[in-house]
Amino acid sequence: MSVAAPPDEAHGVAGPSEVATPGLERQAERAKARQGFLLGLPAIIYLLVFFVIPLGVVVAYSFATRTRSGRTELRDWNLNAYARLGDDIVLTVAWRSLWVAALTTVICIVLAYPLAYFISTRSAVTRNLLLVGIMIPFWSNFLIRTYAWRVLLDSDGLVTQMVQATGLGDGRILFTTNAVILGLVYGYLPFMVLPLYAAIERIDWSLVEGARDLYANGWGAFRRVVWPLSKPGVVAGSILVFVPSFGAYVTPAILGGNKEGLLGSYIVLQFLSARNGPVGSAVSVVVLVVMLLGTLLYFRSGGKNL
Amino acid sequence: MSKGVARSTAEPQGLSRWWLRGHSLLVFVFFYAPIVVLFVFSFNDSNAVGNWKGFTFGWYEAFLDNDNVQKSIWVSVKVCLFSTVIAVVLGTASALALERFRWWGQKAFDAVLYLPIIIPDVTMAVMMLVFFGEAAEWFNVIPGVDLSSGLEKLVLSHVAFNISFVSVVVRARLANLDASMEEAAADLYANRWQAFRRVTLPQIMPGVIGGALLAITISLDDVVVSSFVAAVGATPISVYVFGMLRKGVSPLVNSVSVVMLTASISLVLASLVFSRATGSGREER
């Protein structure tokens, strides 16, 4: 305010005067900043009311009191819900979720890396076609894609029959944790392929050529050059797969058994059946913190876009 | 030229080359085989889901005859139209605000805008459940608003996550555009609104349409958030199907699924065509 030139002085000079310009520029800058803020304002208000406040309510719930009738009342703030997180049942579910999410992530890396590598060595036209081929499962209906496995894994489904025909076992994995992992890998694999592709495609291949000239064999060149350069993609993809797997609810509900729930199912159970808002909220807060840490890691590792 | 040479360096030789190709082919089979099988089995003349008995259109007829399914589809369409329109307006405005202006609090807003994209479904669902539980009374004060029907809650919560998706897609488009056209319009005495309508909007239109199609897809596909906020009598189709799946599977689900998946894939393809035709990146995501 104090730095800006007085209004009449600024308006008085029509031409590009060197004395008036800084003031004018600052004024214009300020007007522009105001316009930008006003343009963003509706979305800011909306997200404040329908995202930030709800988030605050969940955090508040995690410290709130549960009455006998199962209502959550926002008074007598306490840490009881967080104390419950130490219970055996919660720890078992949390440990299983962690394990399932980690395994899903590793399997996705193993499946996606060679594919991403293959796509990035294709010509531009083939590359785009293959990417569209990845993009379709990436965006299309997750519920239905998960359900498709129910048809395949049914007691006389195609996959079950194929496994039985090869004599590798009875092939009955539906409603087990293995089926859940399969469903999660199927659902989130595209989330791994795309960032991996983005990282590998960016690699300057003349470095690989250089390594080969220095008598590195194919494997050596890969291990010393390609793999380190593609690491940001591995980190990004791992987070994009790990975070939703860790909080998964739909996949275990469709492919998993009743006895081996994951954290997502546990949260839903707390809200819809056990009517324990504080515990459900506390678990949600923990899942949220894991998600935020993962995202921070992602941005730290140099990821820019999701 | 040099890039072509380098690319050939990248492709492994001999055995590992064929291994790489075989692996990639298998992963694509993994992606698409379940979808193909689902499609085929939606024509299966059997009450069991798994084994093939013969060809029939019966499950599609059952689909057309089922009033509950029709009603749910109608709910989904309404929710997705209203929420998409609101999300596109708010998302596009916020994309412009973030990409073309510098203002106080911008960084914080940018960070918050990303959260709905990365937050796990269940957490978002819980947020909406407790929020509407606590805030229902606040909203009833506003005349004409009745959250008990469920439709409003569905629209409000879908907008909450779709603003971010629209914003990201439109921003990707804006970032690739040169701001000089808008400046030229301003130099030619166009006011801000004229410059936006005549210059900026036509240029970002592919991004806006791409973002809108994406918002429609996400709104139609959402299960978790919707099943937490939907009221009895106004369940969207995805929630209805989810309920059917958990009760026990009838092949009717197959025909409904194929219809939903076809809608979903068509929307994705349309969205890709729109945002790609002009070089803005869905591939950024």
PDB file of N, CA and C in Angstrom, chain A residues 23-79:
ATOM      1  N   GLY A  23       5.158   1.764 -10.135  1.00  0.00           N
ATOM      2  CA  GLY A  23       3.890   1.872  -9.425  1.00  0.00           C
ATOM      3  C   GLY A  23       2.760   1.252 -10.218  1.00  0.00           C
ATOM      4  N   LEU A  24       2.713   1.611 -11.488  1.00  0.00           N
ATOM      5  CA  LEU A  24       1.662   1.087 -12.365  1.00  0.00           C
ATOM      6  C   LEU A  24       1.727  -0.429 -12.438  1.00  0.00           C
ATOM      7  N   GLU A  25       2.943  -0.898 -12.600  1.00  0.00           N
ATOM      8  CA  GLU A  25       3.108  -2.349 -12.725  1.00  0.00           C
ATOM      9  C   GLU A  25       2.627  -3.057 -11.485  1.00  0.00           C
ATOM     10  N   ARG A  26       2.992  -2.466 -10.344  1.00  0.00           N
ATOM     11  CA  ARG A  26       2.608  -3.100  -9.092  1.00  0.00           C
ATOM     12  C   ARG A  26       1.087  -3.117  -8.958  1.00  0.00           C
ATOM     13  N   GLN A  27       0.487  -1.980  -9.362  1.00  0.00           N
ATOM     14  CA  GLN A  27      -0.980  -1.902  -9.303  1.00  0.00           C
ATOM     15  C   GLN A  27      -1.608  -2.975 -10.192  1.00  0.00           C
ATOM     16  N   ALA A  28      -1.087  -3.045 -11.413  1.00  0.00           N
ATOM     17  CA  ALA A  28      -1.634  -4.019 -12.362  1.00  0.00           C
ATOM     18  C   ALA A  28      -1.455  -5.422 -11.813  1.00  0.00           C
ATOM     19  N   GLU A  29      -0.286  -5.651 -11.211  1.00  0.00           N
ATOM     20  CA  GLU A  29       0.015  -6.958 -10.654  1.00  0.00           C
ATOM     21  C   GLU A  29      -0.988  -7.316  -9.562  1.00  0.00           C
ATOM     22  N   ARG A  30      -1.249  -6.308  -8.722  1.00  0.00           N
ATOM     23  CA  ARG A  30      -2.167  -6.534  -7.617  1.00  0.00           C
ATOM     24  C   ARG A  30      -3.581  -6.812  -8.133  1.00  0.00           C
ATOM     25  N   ALA A  31      -3.985  -6.022  -9.143  1.00  0.00           N
ATOM     26  CA  ALA A  31      -5.320  -6.226  -9.718  1.00  0.00           C
ATOM     27  C   ALA A  31      -5.417  -7.627 -10.285  1.00  0.00           C
ATOM     28  N   LYS A  32      -4.315  -8.063 -10.929  1.00  0.00           N
ATOM     29  CA  LYS A  32      -4.322  -9.384 -11.542  1.00  0.00           C
ATOM     30  C   LYS A  32      -4.388 -10.477 -10.480  1.00  0.00           C
ATOM     31  N   ALA A  33      -3.652 -10.257  -9.392  1.00  0.00           N
ATOM     32  CA  ALA A  33      -3.677 -11.233  -8.306  1.00  0.00           C
ATOM     33  C   ALA A  33      -5.095 -11.346  -7.740  1.00  0.00           C
ATOM     34  N   ARG A  34      -5.758 -10.182  -7.635  1.00  0.00           N
ATOM     35  CA  ARG A  34      -7.113 -10.196  -7.094  1.00  0.00           C
ATOM     36  C   ARG A  34      -8.040 -10.969  -8.037  1.00  0.00           C
ATOM     37  N   GLN A  35      -7.880 -10.690  -9.327  1.00  0.00           N
ATOM     38  CA  GLN A  35      -8.712 -11.404 -10.313  1.00  0.00           C
ATOM     39  C   GLN A  35      -8.501 -12.908 -10.227  1.00  0.00           C
ATOM     40  N   GLY A  36      -7.240 -13.322 -10.121  1.00  0.00           N
ATOM     41  CA  GLY A  36      -6.931 -14.741 -10.034  1.00  0.00           C
ATOM     42  C   GLY A  36      -7.576 -15.369  -8.817  1.00  0.00           C
ATOM     43  N   PHE A  37      -7.478 -14.663  -7.696  1.00  0.00           N
ATOM     44  CA  PHE A  37      -8.058 -15.174  -6.460  1.00  0.00           C
ATOM     45  C   PHE A  37      -9.573 -15.305  -6.594  1.00  0.00           C
ATOM     46  N   LEU A  38     -10.202 -14.264  -7.187  1.00  0.00           N
ATOM     47  CA  LEU A  38     -11.660 -14.304  -7.344  1.00  0.00           C
ATOM     48  C   LEU A  38     -12.086 -15.455  -8.246  1.00  0.00           C
ATOM     49  N   LEU A  39     -11.282 -15.698  -9.291  1.00  0.00           N
ATOM     50  CA  LEU A  39     -11.579 -16.785 -10.225  1.00  0.00           C
ATOM     51  C   LEU A  39     -11.511 -18.134  -9.509  1.00  0.00           C
ATOM     52  N   GLY A  40     -10.547 -18.257  -8.614  1.00  0.00           N
ATOM     53  CA  GLY A  40     -10.404 -19.521  -7.894  1.00  0.00           C
ATOM     54  C   GLY A  40     -11.369 -19.643  -6.724  1.00  0.00           C
ATOM     55  N   LEU A  41     -11.926 -18.511  -6.311  1.00  0.00           N
ATOM     56  CA  LEU A  41     -12.722 -18.485  -5.078  1.00  0.00           C
ATOM     57  C   LEU A  41     -13.869 -19.502  -5.008  1.00  0.00           C
ATOM     58  N   PRO A  42     -14.699 -19.633  -6.054  1.00  0.00           N
ATOM     59  CA  PRO A  42     -15.794 -20.619  -5.939  1.00  0.00           C
ATOM     60  C   PRO A  42     -15.281 -22.024  -5.620  1.00  0.00           C
ATOM     61  N   ALA A  43     -14.205 -22.443  -6.309  1.00  0.00           N
ATOM     62  CA  ALA A  43     -13.654 -23.773  -6.050  1.00  0.00           C
ATOM     63  C   ALA A  43     -13.047 -23.844  -4.647  1.00  0.00           C
ATOM     64  N   ILE A  44     -12.413 -22.738  -4.221  1.00  0.00           N
ATOM     65  CA  ILE A  44     -11.824 -22.712  -2.877  1.00  0.00           C
ATOM     66  C   ILE A  44     -12.913 -22.909  -1.829  1.00  0.00           C
ATOM     67  N   ILE A  45     -14.013 -22.143  -1.970  1.00  0.00           N
ATOM     68  CA  ILE A  45     -15.103 -22.250  -1.001  1.00  0.00           C
ATOM     69  C   ILE A  45     -15.689 -23.661  -1.028  1.00  0.00           C
ATOM     70  N   TYR A  46     -15.896 -24.178  -2.247  1.00  0.00           N
ATOM     71  CA  TYR A  46     -16.494 -25.503  -2.360  1.00  0.00           C
ATOM     72  C   TYR A  46     -15.642 -26.558  -1.658  1.00  0.00           C
ATOM     73  N   LEU A  47     -14.344 -26.548  -1.949  1.00  0.00           N
ATOM     74  CA  LEU A  47     -13.479 -27.567  -1.348  1.00  0.00           C
ATOM     75  C   LEU A  47     -13.325 -27.357   0.152  1.00  0.00           C
ATOM     76  N   LEU A  48     -13.422 -26.099   0.571  1.00  0.00           N
ATOM     77  CA  LEU A  48     -13.365 -25.827   2.004  1.00  0.00           C
ATOM     78  C   LEU A  48     -14.559 -26.475   2.697  1.00  0.00           C
ATOM     79  N   VAL A  49     -15.753 -26.245   2.143  1.00  0.00           N
ATOM     80  CA  VAL A  49     -16.975 -26.759   2.773  1.00  0.00           C
ATOM     81  C   VAL A  49     -17.093 -28.274   2.617  1.00  0.00           C
ATOM     82  N   PHE A  50     -16.838 -28.782   1.411  1.00  0.00           N
ATOM     83  CA  PHE A  50     -17.144 -30.189   1.148  1.00  0.00           C
ATOM     84  C   PHE A  50     -15.921 -31.099   1.140  1.00  0.00           C
ATOM     85  N   PHE A  51     -14.771 -30.564   1.469  1.00  0.00           N
ATOM     86  CA  PHE A  51     -13.610 -31.443   1.582  1.00  0.00           C
ATOM     87  C   PHE A  51     -12.821 -31.187   2.867  1.00  0.00           C
ATOM     88  N   VAL A  52     -12.403 -29.944   3.057  1.00  0.00           N
ATOM     89  CA  VAL A  52     -11.558 -29.646   4.218  1.00  0.00           C
ATOM     90  C   VAL A  52     -12.347 -29.803   5.524  1.00  0.00           C
ATOM     91  N   ILE A  53     -13.560 -29.244   5.563  1.00  0.00           N
ATOM     92  CA  ILE A  53     -14.365 -29.387   6.784  1.00  0.00           C
ATOM     93  C   ILE A  53     -14.705 -30.865   7.065  1.00  0.00           C
ATOM     94  N   PRO A  54     -15.167 -31.635   6.058  1.00  0.00           N
ATOM     95  CA  PRO A  54     -15.396 -33.064   6.320  1.00  0.00           C
ATOM     96  C   PRO A  54     -14.158 -33.771   6.861  1.00  0.00           C
ATOM     97  N   LEU A  55     -13.002 -33.411   6.321  1.00  0.00           N
ATOM     98  CA  LEU A  55     -11.752 -33.993   6.811  1.00  0.00           C
ATOM     99  C   LEU A  55     -11.569 -33.643   8.283  1.00  0.00           C
ATOM    100  N   GLY A  56     -11.851 -32.373   8.616  1.00  0.00           N
ATOM    101  CA  GLY A  56     -11.761 -31.928  10.003  1.00  0.00           C
ATOM    102  C   GLY A  56     -12.732 -32.689  10.896  1.00  0.00           C
ATOM    103  N   VAL A  57     -13.933 -32.948  10.380  1.00  0.00           N
ATOM    104  CA  VAL A  57     -14.930 -33.667  11.179  1.00  0.00           C
ATOM    105  C   VAL A  57     -14.438 -35.088  11.479  1.00  0.00           C
ATOM    106  N   VAL A  58     -13.821 -35.743  10.473  1.00  0.00           N
ATOM    107  CA  VAL A  58     -13.305 -37.100  10.702  1.00  0.00           C
ATOM    108  C   VAL A  58     -12.227 -37.077  11.780  1.00  0.00           C
ATOM    109  N   VAL A  59     -11.321 -36.098  11.686  1.00  0.00           N
ATOM    110  CA  VAL A  59     -10.270 -35.994  12.707  1.00  0.00           C
ATOM    111  C   VAL A  59     -10.904 -35.753  14.074  1.00  0.00           C
ATOM    112  N   ALA A  60     -11.910 -34.865  14.127  1.00  0.00           N
ATOM    113  CA  ALA A  60     -12.600 -34.588  15.395  1.00  0.00           C
ATOM    114  C   ALA A  60     -13.267 -35.854  15.935  1.00  0.00           C
ATOM    115  N   TYR A  61     -13.909 -36.617  15.047  1.00  0.00           N
ATOM    116  CA  TYR A  61     -14.574 -37.865  15.447  1.00  0.00           C
ATOM    117  C   TYR A  61     -13.604 -38.826  16.116  1.00  0.00           C
ATOM    118  N   SER A  62     -12.353 -38.849  15.613  1.00  0.00           N
ATOM    119  CA  SER A  62     -11.402 -39.821  16.139  1.00  0.00           C
ATOM    120  C   SER A  62     -11.062 -39.515  17.597  1.00  0.00           C
ATOM    121  N   PHE A  63     -11.322 -38.268  18.039  1.00  0.00           N
ATOM    122  CA  PHE A  63     -11.067 -37.913  19.443  1.00  0.00           C
ATOM    123  C   PHE A  63     -12.362 -37.790  20.241  1.00  0.00           C
ATOM    124  N   ALA A  64     -13.497 -38.150  19.597  1.00  0.00           N
ATOM    125  CA  ALA A  64     -14.793 -37.905  20.236  1.00  0.00           C
ATOM    126  C   ALA A  64     -15.233 -39.082  21.098  1.00  0.00           C
ATOM    127  N   THR A  65     -16.432 -38.955  21.672  1.00  0.00           N
ATOM    128  CA  THR A  65     -16.948 -39.967  22.589  1.00  0.00           C
ATOM    129  C   THR A  65     -18.060 -40.764  21.928  1.00  0.00           C
ATOM    130  N   ARG A  66     -18.032 -42.084  22.128  1.00  0.00           N
ATOM    131  CA  ARG A  66     -19.108 -42.917  21.608  1.00  0.00           C
ATOM    132  C   ARG A  66     -20.082 -43.196  22.743  1.00  0.00           C
ATOM    133  N   THR A  67     -21.367 -42.889  22.523  1.00  0.00           N
ATOM    134  CA  THR A  67     -22.352 -43.144  23.567  1.00  0.00           C
ATOM    135  C   THR A  67     -22.773 -44.601  23.508  1.00  0.00           C
ATOM    136  N   ARG A  68     -23.521 -45.044  24.516  1.00  0.00           N
ATOM    137  CA  ARG A  68     -23.963 -46.440  24.582  1.00  0.00           C
ATOM    138  C   ARG A  68     -24.753 -46.832  23.341  1.00  0.00           C
ATOM    139  N   SER A  69     -25.580 -45.884  22.842  1.00  0.00           N
ATOM    140  CA  SER A  69     -26.459 -46.219  21.725  1.00  0.00           C
ATOM    141  C   SER A  69     -25.699 -46.249  20.392  1.00  0.00           C
ATOM    142  N   GLY A  70     -24.406 -45.941  20.414  1.00  0.00           N
ATOM    143  CA  GLY A  70     -23.636 -46.003  19.180  1.00  0.00           C
ATOM    144  C   GLY A  70     -23.531 -44.669  18.460  1.00  0.00           C
ATOM    145  N   ARG A  71     -24.035 -43.618  19.091  1.00  0.00           N
ATOM    146  CA  ARG A  71     -23.874 -42.293  18.496  1.00  0.00           C
ATOM    147  C   ARG A  71     -22.491 -41.758  18.833  1.00  0.00           C
ATOM    148  N   THR A  72     -21.981 -40.911  17.961  1.00  0.00           N
ATOM    149  CA  THR A  72     -20.714 -40.268  18.271  1.00  0.00           C
ATOM    150  C   THR A  72     -21.006 -38.842  18.692  1.00  0.00           C
ATOM    151  N   GLU A  73     -20.557 -38.461  19.874  1.00  0.00           N
ATOM    152  CA  GLU A  73     -20.806 -37.091  20.325  1.00  0.00           C
ATOM    153  C   GLU A  73     -19.510 -36.322  20.467  1.00  0.00           C
ATOM    154  N   LEU A  74     -19.551 -35.098  19.946  1.00  0.00           N
ATOM    155  CA  LEU A  74     -18.338 -34.293  19.899  1.00  0.00           C
ATOM    156  C   LEU A  74     -18.111 -33.599  21.247  1.00  0.00           C
ATOM    157  N   ARG A  75     -17.794 -34.382  22.246  1.00  0.00           N
ATOM    158  CA  ARG A  75     -17.484 -33.814  23.573  1.00  0.00           C
ATOM    159  C   ARG A  75     -16.555 -34.790  24.307  1.00  0.00           C
ATOM    160  N   ASP A  76     -16.069 -34.393  25.475  1.00  0.00           N
ATOM    161  CA  ASP A  76     -15.153 -35.210  26.271  1.00  0.00           C
ATOM    162  C   ASP A  76     -14.039 -35.789  25.402  1.00  0.00           C
ATOM    163  N   TRP A  77     -13.275 -34.920  24.794  1.00  0.00           N
ATOM    164  CA  TRP A  77     -12.237 -35.376  23.865  1.00  0.00           C
ATOM    165  C   TRP A  77     -11.311 -36.377  24.529  1.00  0.00           C
ATOM    166  N   ASN A  78     -10.984 -37.447  23.851  1.00  0.00           N
ATOM    167  CA  ASN A  78     -10.121 -38.472  24.440  1.00  0.00           C
ATOM    168  C   ASN A  78      -9.366 -39.248  23.368  1.00  0.00           C
ATOM    169  N   LEU A  79      -8.460 -40.094  23.834  1.00  0.00           N
ATOM    170  CA  LEU A  79      -7.629 -40.872  22.905  1.00  0.00           C
ATOM    171  C   LEU A  79      -8.043 -42.347  22.870  1.00  0.00           C
TER     172      LEU A  79
END
